[in-house]
Coordinates of C-alpha atoms in Angstrom, one line a residue:
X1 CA 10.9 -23.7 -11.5
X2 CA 12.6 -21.4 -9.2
X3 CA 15.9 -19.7 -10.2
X4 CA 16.7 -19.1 -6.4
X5 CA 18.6 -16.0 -8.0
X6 CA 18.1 -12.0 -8.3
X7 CA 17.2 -10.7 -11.5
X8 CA 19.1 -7.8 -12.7
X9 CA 19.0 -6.2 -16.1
X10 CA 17.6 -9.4 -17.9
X11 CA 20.7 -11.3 -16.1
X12 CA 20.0 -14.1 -13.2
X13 CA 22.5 -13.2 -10.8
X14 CA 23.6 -15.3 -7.6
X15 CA 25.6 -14.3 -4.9
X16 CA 28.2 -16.4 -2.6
X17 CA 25.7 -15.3 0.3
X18 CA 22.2 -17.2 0.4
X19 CA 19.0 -17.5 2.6
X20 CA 16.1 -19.7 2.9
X21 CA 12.3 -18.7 2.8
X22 CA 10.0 -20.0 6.1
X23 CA 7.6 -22.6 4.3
X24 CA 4.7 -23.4 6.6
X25 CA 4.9 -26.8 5.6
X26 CA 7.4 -28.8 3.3
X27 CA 11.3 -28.2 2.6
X28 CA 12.5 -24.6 2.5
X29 CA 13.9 -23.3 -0.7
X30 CA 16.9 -21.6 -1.1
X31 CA 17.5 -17.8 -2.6
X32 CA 20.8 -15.9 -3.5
X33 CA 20.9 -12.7 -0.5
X34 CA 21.4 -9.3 -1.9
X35 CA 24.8 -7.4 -1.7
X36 CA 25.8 -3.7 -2.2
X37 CA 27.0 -4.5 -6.0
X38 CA 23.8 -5.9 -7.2
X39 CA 21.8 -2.6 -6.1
X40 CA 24.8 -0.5 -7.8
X41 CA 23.9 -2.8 -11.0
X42 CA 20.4 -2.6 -10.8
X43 CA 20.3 1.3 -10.2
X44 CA 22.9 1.7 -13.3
X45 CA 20.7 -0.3 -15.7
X46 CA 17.6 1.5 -15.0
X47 CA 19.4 4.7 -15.4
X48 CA 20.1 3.5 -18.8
X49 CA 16.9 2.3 -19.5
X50 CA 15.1 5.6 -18.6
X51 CA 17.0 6.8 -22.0
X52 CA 14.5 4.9 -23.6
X53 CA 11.5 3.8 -21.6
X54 CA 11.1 7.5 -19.9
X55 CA 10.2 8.4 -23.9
X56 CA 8.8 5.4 -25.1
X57 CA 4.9 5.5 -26.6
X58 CA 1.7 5.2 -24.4
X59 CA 0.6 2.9 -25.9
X60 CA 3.8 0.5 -25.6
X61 CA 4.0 1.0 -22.0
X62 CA 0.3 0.1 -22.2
X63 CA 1.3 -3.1 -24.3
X64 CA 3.8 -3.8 -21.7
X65 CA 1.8 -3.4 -18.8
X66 CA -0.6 -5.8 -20.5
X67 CA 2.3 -8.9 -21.1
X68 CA 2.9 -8.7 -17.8
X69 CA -0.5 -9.7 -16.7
X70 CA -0.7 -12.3 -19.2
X71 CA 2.8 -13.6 -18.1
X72 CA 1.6 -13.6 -14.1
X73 CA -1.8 -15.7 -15.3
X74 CA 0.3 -17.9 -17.4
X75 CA 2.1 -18.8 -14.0
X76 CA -0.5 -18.5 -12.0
X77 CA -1.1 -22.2 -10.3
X78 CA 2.6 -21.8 -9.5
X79 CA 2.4 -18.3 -8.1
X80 CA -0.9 -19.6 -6.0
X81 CA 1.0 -23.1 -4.8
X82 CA 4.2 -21.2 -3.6
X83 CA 2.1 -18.6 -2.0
X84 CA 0.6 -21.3 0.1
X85 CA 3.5 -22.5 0.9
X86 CA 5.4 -19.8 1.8
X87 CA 2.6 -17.5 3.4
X88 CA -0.1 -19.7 5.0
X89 CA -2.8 -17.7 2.9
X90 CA -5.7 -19.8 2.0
X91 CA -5.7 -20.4 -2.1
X92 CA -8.8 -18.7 -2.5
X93 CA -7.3 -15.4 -1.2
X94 CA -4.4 -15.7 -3.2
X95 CA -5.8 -16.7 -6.5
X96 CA -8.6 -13.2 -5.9
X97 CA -4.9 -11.1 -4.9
X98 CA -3.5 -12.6 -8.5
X99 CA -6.8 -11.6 -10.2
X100 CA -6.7 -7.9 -8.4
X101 CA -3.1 -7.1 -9.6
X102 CA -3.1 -8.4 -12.8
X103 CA -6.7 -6.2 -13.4
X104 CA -4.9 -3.2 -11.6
X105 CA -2.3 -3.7 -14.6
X106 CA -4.9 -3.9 -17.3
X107 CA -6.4 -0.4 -15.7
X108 CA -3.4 1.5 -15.5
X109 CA -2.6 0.3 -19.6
X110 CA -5.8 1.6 -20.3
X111 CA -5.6 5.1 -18.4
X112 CA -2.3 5.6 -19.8
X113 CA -3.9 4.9 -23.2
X114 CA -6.3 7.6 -22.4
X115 CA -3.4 10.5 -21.2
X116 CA -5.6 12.6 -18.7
X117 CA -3.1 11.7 -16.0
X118 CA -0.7 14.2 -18.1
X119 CA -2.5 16.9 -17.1
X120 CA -1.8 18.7 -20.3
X121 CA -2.1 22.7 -20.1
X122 CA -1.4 25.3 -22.8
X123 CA -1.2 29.0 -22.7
X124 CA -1.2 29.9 -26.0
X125 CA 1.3 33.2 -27.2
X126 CA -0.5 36.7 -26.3
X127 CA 2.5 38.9 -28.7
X128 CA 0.7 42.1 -28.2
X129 CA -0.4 42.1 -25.0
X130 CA 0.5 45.1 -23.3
X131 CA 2.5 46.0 -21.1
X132 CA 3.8 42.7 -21.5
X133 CA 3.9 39.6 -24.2
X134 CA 3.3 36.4 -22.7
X135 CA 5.0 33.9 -24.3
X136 CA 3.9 30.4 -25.6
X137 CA 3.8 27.9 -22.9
X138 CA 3.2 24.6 -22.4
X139 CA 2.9 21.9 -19.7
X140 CA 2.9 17.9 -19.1
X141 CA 4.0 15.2 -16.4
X142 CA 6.9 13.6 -17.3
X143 CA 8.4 10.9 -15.4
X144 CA 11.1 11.6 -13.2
X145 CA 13.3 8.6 -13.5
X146 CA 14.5 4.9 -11.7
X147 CA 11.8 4.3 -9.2
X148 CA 13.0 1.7 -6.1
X149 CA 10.0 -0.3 -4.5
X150 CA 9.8 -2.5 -1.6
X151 CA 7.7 -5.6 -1.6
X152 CA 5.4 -5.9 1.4
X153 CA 5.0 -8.7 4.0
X154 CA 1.0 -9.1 4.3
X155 CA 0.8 -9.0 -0.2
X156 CA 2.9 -11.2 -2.1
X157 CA 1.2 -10.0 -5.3
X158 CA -0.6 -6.7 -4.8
X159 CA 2.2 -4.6 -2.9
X160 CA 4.8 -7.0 -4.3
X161 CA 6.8 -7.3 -7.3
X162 CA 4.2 -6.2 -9.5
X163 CA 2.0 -5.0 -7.5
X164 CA 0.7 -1.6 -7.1
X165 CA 3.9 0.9 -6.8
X166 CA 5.7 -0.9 -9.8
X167 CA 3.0 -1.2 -12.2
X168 CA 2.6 2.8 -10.7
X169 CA 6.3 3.5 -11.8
X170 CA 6.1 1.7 -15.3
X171 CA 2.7 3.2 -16.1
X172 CA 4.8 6.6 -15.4
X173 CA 7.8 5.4 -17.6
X174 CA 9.9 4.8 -15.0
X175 CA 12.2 1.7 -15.0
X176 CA 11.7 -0.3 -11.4
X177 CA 13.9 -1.6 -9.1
X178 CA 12.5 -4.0 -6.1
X179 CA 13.7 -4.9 -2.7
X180 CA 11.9 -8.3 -2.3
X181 CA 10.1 -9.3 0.9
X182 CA 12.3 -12.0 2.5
X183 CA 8.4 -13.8 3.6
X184 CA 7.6 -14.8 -0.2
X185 CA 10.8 -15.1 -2.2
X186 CA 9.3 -17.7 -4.2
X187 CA 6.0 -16.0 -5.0
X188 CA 8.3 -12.8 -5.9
X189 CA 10.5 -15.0 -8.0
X190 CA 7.7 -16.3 -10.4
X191 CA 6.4 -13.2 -10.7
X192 CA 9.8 -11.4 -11.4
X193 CA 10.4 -14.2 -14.6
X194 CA 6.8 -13.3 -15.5
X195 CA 7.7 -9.6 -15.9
X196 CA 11.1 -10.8 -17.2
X197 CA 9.5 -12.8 -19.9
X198 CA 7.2 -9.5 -20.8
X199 CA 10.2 -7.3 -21.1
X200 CA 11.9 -10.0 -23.8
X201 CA 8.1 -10.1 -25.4
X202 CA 8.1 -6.3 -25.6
X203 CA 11.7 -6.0 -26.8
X204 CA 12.3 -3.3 -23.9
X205 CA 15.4 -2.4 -22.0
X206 CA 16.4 -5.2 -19.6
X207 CA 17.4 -2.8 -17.4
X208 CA 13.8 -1.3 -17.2
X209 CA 13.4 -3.7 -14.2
X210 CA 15.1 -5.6 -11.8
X211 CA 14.7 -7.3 -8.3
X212 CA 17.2 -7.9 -5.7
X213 CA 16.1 -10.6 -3.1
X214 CA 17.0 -10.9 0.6
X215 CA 19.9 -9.2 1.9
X216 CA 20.6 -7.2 5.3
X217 CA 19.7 -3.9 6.3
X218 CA 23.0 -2.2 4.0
X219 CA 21.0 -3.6 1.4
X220 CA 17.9 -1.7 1.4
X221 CA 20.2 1.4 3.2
X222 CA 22.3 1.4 -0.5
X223 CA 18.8 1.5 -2.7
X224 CA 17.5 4.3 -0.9
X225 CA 20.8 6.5 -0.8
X226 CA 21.6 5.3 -4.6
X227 CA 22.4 8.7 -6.7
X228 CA 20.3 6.7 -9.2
X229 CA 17.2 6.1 -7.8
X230 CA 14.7 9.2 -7.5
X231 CA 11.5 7.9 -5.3
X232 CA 10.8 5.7 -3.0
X233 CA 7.7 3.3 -2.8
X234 CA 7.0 1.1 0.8
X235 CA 4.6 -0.6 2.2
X236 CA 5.0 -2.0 6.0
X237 CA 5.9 -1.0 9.8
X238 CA 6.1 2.2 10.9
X239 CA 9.3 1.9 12.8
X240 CA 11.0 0.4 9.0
X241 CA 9.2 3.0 7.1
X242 CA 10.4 5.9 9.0
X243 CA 13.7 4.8 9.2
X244 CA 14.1 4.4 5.4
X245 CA 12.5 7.8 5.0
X246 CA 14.7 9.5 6.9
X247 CA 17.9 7.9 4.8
X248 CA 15.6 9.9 2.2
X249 CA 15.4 12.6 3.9
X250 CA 19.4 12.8 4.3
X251 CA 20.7 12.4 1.2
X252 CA 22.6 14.6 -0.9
X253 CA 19.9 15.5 -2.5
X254 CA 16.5 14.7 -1.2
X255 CA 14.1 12.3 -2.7
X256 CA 10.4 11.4 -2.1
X257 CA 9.3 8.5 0.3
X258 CA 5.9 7.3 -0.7
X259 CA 5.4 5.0 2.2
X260 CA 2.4 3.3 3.9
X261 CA 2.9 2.8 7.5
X262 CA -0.2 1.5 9.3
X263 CA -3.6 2.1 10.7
X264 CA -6.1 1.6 13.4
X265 CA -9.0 2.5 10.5
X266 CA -11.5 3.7 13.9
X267 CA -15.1 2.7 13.4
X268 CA -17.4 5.0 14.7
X269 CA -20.9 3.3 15.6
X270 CA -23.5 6.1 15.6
X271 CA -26.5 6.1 17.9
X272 CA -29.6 4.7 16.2
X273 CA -27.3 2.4 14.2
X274 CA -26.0 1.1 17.4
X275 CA -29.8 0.6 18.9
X276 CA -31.0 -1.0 15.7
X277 CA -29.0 -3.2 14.0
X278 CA -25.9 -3.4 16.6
X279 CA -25.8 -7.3 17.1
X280 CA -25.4 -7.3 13.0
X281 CA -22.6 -5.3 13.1
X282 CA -20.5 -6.6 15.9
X283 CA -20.9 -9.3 13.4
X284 CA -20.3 -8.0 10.5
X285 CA -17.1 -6.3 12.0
X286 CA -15.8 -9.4 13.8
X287 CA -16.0 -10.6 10.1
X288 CA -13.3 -7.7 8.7
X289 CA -11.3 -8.0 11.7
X290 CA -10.3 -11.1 11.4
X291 CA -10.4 -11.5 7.5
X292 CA -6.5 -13.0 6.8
X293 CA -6.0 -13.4 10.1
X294 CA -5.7 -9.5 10.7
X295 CA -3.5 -9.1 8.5
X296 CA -4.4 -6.0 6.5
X297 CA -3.3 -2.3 6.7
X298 CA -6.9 -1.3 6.7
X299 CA -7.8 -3.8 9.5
X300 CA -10.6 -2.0 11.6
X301 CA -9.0 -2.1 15.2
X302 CA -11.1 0.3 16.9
X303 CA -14.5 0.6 17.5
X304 CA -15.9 3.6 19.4
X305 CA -19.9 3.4 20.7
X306 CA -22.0 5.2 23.2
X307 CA -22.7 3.0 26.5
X308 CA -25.7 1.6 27.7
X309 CA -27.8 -1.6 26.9
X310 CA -27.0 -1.3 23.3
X311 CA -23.2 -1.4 23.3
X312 CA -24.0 -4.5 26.0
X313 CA -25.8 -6.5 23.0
X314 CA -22.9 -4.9 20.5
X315 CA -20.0 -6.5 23.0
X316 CA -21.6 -9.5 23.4
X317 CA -22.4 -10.2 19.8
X318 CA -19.0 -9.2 19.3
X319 CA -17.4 -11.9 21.4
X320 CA -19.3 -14.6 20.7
X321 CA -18.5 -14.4 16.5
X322 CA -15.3 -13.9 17.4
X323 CA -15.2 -16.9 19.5
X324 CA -16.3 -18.6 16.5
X325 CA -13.4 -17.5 14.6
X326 CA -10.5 -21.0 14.3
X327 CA -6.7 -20.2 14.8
X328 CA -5.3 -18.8 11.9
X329 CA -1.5 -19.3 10.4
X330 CA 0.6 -15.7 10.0
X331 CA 2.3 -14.5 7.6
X332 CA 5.8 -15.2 9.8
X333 CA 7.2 -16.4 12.3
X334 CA 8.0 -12.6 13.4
X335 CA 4.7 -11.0 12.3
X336 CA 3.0 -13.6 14.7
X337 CA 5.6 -13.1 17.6
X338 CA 5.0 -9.2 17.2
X339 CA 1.0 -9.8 17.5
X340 CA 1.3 -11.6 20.9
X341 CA 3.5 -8.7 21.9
X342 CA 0.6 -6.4 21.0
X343 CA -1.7 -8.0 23.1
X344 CA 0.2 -8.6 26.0
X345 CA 0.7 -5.2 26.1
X346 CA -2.7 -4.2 25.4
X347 CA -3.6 -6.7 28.2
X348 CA -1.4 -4.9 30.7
X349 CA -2.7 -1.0 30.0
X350 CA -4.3 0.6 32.5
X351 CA -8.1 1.1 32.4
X352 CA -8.8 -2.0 29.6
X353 CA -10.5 -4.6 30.5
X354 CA -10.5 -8.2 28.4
X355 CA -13.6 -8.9 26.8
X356 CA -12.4 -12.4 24.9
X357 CA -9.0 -13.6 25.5
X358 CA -7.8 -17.0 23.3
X359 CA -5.2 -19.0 23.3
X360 CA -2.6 -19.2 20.3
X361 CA 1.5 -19.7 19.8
X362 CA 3.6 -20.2 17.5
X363 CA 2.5 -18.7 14.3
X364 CA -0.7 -19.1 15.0
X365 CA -3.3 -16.5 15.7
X366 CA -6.6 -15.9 17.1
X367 CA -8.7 -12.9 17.8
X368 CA -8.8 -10.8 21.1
X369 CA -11.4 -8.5 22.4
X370 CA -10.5 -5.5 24.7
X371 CA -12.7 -2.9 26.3
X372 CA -11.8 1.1 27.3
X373 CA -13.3 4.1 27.9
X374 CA -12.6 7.5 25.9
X375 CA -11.1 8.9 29.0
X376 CA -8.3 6.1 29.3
X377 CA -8.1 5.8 25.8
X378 CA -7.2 9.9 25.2
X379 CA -4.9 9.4 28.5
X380 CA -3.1 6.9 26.5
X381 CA -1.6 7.3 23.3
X382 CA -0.4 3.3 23.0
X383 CA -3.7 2.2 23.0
X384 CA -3.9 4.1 19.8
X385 CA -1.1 2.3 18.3
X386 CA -1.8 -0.5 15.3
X387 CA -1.4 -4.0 16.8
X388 CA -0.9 -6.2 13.3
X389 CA -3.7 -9.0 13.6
X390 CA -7.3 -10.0 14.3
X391 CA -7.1 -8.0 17.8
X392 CA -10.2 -5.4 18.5
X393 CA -10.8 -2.6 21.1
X394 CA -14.1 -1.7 22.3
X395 CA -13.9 2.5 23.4
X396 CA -17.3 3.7 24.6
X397 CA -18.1 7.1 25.4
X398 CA -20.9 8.8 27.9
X399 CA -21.7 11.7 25.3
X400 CA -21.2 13.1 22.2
X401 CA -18.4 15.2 23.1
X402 CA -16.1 12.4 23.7
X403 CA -17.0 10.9 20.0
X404 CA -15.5 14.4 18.5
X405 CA -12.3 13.7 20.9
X406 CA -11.5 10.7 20.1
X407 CA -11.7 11.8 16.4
X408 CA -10.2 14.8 17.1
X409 CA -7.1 13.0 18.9
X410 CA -6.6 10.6 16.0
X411 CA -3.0 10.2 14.2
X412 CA -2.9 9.9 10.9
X413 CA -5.7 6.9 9.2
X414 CA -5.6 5.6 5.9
X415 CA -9.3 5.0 6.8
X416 CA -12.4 6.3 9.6
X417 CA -15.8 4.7 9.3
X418 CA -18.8 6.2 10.1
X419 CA -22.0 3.1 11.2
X420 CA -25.1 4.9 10.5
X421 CA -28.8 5.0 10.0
X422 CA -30.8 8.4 9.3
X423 CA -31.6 9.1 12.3
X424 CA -27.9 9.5 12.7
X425 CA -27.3 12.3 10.1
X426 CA -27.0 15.7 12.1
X427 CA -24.8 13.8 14.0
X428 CA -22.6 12.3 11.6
X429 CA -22.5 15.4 9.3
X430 CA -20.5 17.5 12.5
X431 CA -18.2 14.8 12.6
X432 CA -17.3 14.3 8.4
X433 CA -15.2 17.7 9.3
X434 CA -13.4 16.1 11.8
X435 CA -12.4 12.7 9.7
X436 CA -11.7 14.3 6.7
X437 CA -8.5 15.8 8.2
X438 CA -7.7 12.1 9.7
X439 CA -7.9 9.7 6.9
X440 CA -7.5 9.2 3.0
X441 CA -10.8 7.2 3.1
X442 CA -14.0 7.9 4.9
X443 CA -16.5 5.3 4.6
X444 CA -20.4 5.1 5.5
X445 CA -21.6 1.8 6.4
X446 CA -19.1 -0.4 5.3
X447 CA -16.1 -1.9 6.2
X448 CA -12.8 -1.1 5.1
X449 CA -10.7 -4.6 4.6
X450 CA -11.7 -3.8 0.6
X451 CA -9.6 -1.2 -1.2
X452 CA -11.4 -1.2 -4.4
X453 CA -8.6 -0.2 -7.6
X454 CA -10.2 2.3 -9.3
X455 CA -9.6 6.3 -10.4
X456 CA -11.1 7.3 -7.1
X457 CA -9.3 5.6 -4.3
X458 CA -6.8 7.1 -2.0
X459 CA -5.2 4.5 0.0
X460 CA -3.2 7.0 2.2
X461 CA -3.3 9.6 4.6
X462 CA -2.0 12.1 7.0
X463 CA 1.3 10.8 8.7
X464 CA 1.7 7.9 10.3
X465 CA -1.0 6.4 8.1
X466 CA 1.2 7.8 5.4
X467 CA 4.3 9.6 4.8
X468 CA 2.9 11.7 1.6
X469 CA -0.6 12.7 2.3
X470 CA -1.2 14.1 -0.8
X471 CA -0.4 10.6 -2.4
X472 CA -1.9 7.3 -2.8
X473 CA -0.5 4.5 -3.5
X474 CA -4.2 2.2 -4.5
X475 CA -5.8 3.5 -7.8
X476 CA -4.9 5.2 -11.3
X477 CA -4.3 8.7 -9.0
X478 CA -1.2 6.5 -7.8
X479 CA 0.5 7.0 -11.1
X480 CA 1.3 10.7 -10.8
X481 CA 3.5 9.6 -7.4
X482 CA 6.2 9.0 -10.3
X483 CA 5.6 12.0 -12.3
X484 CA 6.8 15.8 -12.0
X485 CA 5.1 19.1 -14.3
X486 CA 7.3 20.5 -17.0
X487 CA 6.8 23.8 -18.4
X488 CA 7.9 24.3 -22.2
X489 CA 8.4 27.7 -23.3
X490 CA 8.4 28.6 -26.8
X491 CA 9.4 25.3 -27.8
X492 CA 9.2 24.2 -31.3
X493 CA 7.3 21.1 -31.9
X494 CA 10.1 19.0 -33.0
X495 CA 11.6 19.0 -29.6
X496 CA 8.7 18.6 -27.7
X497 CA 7.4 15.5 -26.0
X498 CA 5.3 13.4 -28.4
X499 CA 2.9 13.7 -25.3
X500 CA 2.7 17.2 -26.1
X501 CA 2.7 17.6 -29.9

């Protein structure tokens, strides 16, 4: 059952103002819209629940983290159905998202179990060095306090209301406030009386989290500039994310903006790897382009190959998976009307040429194929811009020197991919340099549509891709986004942190 309402320091709040979601079949449901008072509530019960939760045990937090995932798999033929419903994603990609953020829970219990994310450091007392004493000093993360997140279009569950930044921010001991996405306010209400449900279990601070659904723009405006709130999680356009960064940016006092803003995620198809095995790649590509309809941050948009007969057989093996490919529903009505923008316009560029052009409307998509060369493509920044959906561009180059500018011109990637064989290596090696300082992720031979959850990801990168490139917000590393060092000085042990004693 739906409660159609925002929940707000264990309370089901409505509002005199409502909105419906965008079903892509059957009668829309209705959901209270957000006002200006409920974030001011929100923000003043996590405030108050920091008190406790910013000092609570490990291992509770760990517990809680845990009831959480039990309460989303409890739920979870609902969650799948009204995902369906509201997003057009197939079941089986829903019911593998549910499975990926309730394990992504279950890893952060157990790493903040463990404590190495603390970082603990002591320098013990020196009392006769000369010419100087040191003093006694020691240091941990703490958590810095009420943590606002923003649910993302393209991942009802896993960049949702549970998803990645909020189980980030409560594995950190920070109470959580979200903005839900107005495309699955149904999936994000299930889930939010699943975490609702673990808070009652766990005998925690109601006001440790909260969700406010729907609501105009002075909605999201008030959560960012709330006194309250002290960071910022996002996942979604660039043009959204830097706006809401900059209202970051311009408060009073300044907070951090973790936000993830797009990517082309450039493939580069080396040489002999092009020669031998191209056909399978074009494939194999075609295949992660077009997985969920485009719709991922880490789509691979770009491919960049040497001319000749072999990018001929790569282009042509290309288009004719792709042609394969059916018509696939979006996310949104808006989300699909932005995609045909993107191709229109990639359509009209100077120097591209179509490769595969398909017919779709509505919220329907299908994919596209466009060819350039590096010299139009470094003449023109827009063909460098993220088009959201299964929509390719083919770049090929004359020499190597081209390869190392393209790279070199890149924005900011959350991922570059590197098509090799062995033949390839010298050639690869001089351009590892070059990627390194482009993306959070470099792959070899791969594709990257999967963002594995582990202690080694970085989903993030240098700006756009990113607007904290020394942050990632995929992986037990995204924990310490919520955290900030404390040095203690001579402190006794009785009024240390129980982390530190």
């Amino acid at each position: 059952m739906l409660m159609g309402k925002h929940l707000i320091a264990g309370e089901w709040v409505g509002s005199d103002q409502a909105f419906e979601n965008m079903p892509v079949a059957g009668e829309a449901d209705s959901f209270a819209a957000g006002q200006v008072d409920h974030v001011n509530a929100a923000c003043a019960a996590a405030e108050e629940a920091f008190a406790s939760f910013g000092y609570s045990a490990r291992a509770e937090r760990a517990t809680f983290l845990r009831t959480i995932a039990d309460q989303i798999e409890a739920r979870g033929d609902d969650i799948t159905a009204m995902g369906v419903k509201e997003t057009g994603l197939p079941e089986a990609r829903l019911n593998g998202e549910r499975g990926r953020t309730v394990g992504q829970l279950r890893l952060f219990a157990d790493h903040v179990e463990a404590g190495d994310y603390l970082d603990r450091r002591h320098d013990e007392a020196l009392p006769d060095r000369a010419p100087l004493p040191r003093p006694d000093l020691k240091m941990v993360q703490r958590p810095i306090g009420p943590v606002a997140v923003f649910g993302a279009s393209n991942f009802p569950l896993a960049f949702s209301t549970a998803g990645g930044d909020t189980a980030a921010a409560l594995a950190a001991g920070c109470p959580v406030v979200v903005k839900g996405h107005s495309a699955h306010p149904g999936v994000g209400d299930i889930v939010a009386q699943a975490i609702h449900a673990a808070v009652q279990e766990c005998n925690l601070h109601p006001g440790v989290f909260s969700q406010i659904q729907g609501g105009n723009r002075a909605v999201g405006t008030a959560i960012v500039q709330h006194p309250l709130i002290r960071a910022v999680g996002f996942t979604g356009s660039l043009a959204g994310g830097r706006a809401l960064f900059d209202l970051c940016a311009a408060r009073p006092e300044p907070i951090p903006f973790f936000g993830e803003l797009g990517s082309v995620n450039p493939v580069f198809v080396m040489d002999a790897a092009l020669e031998n095995r191209g056909a399978e790649i074009a494939s194999n590509w075609a295949d992660s382009l077009t997985m969920g309809a485009g719709q991922f941050c880490t789509n691979p948009g770009i491919v960049v190959l040497k001319s000749g007969a072999s990018a001929d057989a790569f282009r042509s093996a290309a288009k004719q998976k792709l042609s394969s490919i059916a018509s696939q529903t979006m996310l949104t009505d808006g989300i699909a009307q932005a995609y045909h923008s993107g191709v229109a316009r990639m359509a009209g560029a100077a120097g591209v040429s179509e490769v595969l052009s398909t017919d779709a409307t509505g919220r329907e998509a299908t994919p596209f194929l466009f060819e350039t060369t590096a010299p139009s493509w470094l003449a023109d920044k827009d063909l460098g811009e993220e088009v959201f959906g299964p929509m390719g561009v083919l770049v090929t180059i004359e020499e190597d020197a081209e390869r190392h500018a393209i790279a070199a011109a890149l924005d900011g990637q959350l991922t570059c991919t590197l098509i090799m064989d062995d033949a390839d290596t010298d050639t690869a090696r001089a351009m590892v340099p070059v990627l390194e300082r482009k993306a959070g992720r470099v792959l070899v031979n791969g594709f990257p549509t999967g963002v594995e959850v582990a202690d080694t990801m970085v989903h993030g990168g240098p700006y756009p891709a990113s607007t904290n490139f020394g942050a990632t917000s995929v992986g037990t590393l995204s924990i310490r986004r919520f955290l900030r060092p404390v040095c203690y000085q001579n402190m006794p042990d009785a009024l240390l942190p129980d982390d530190l004693k």
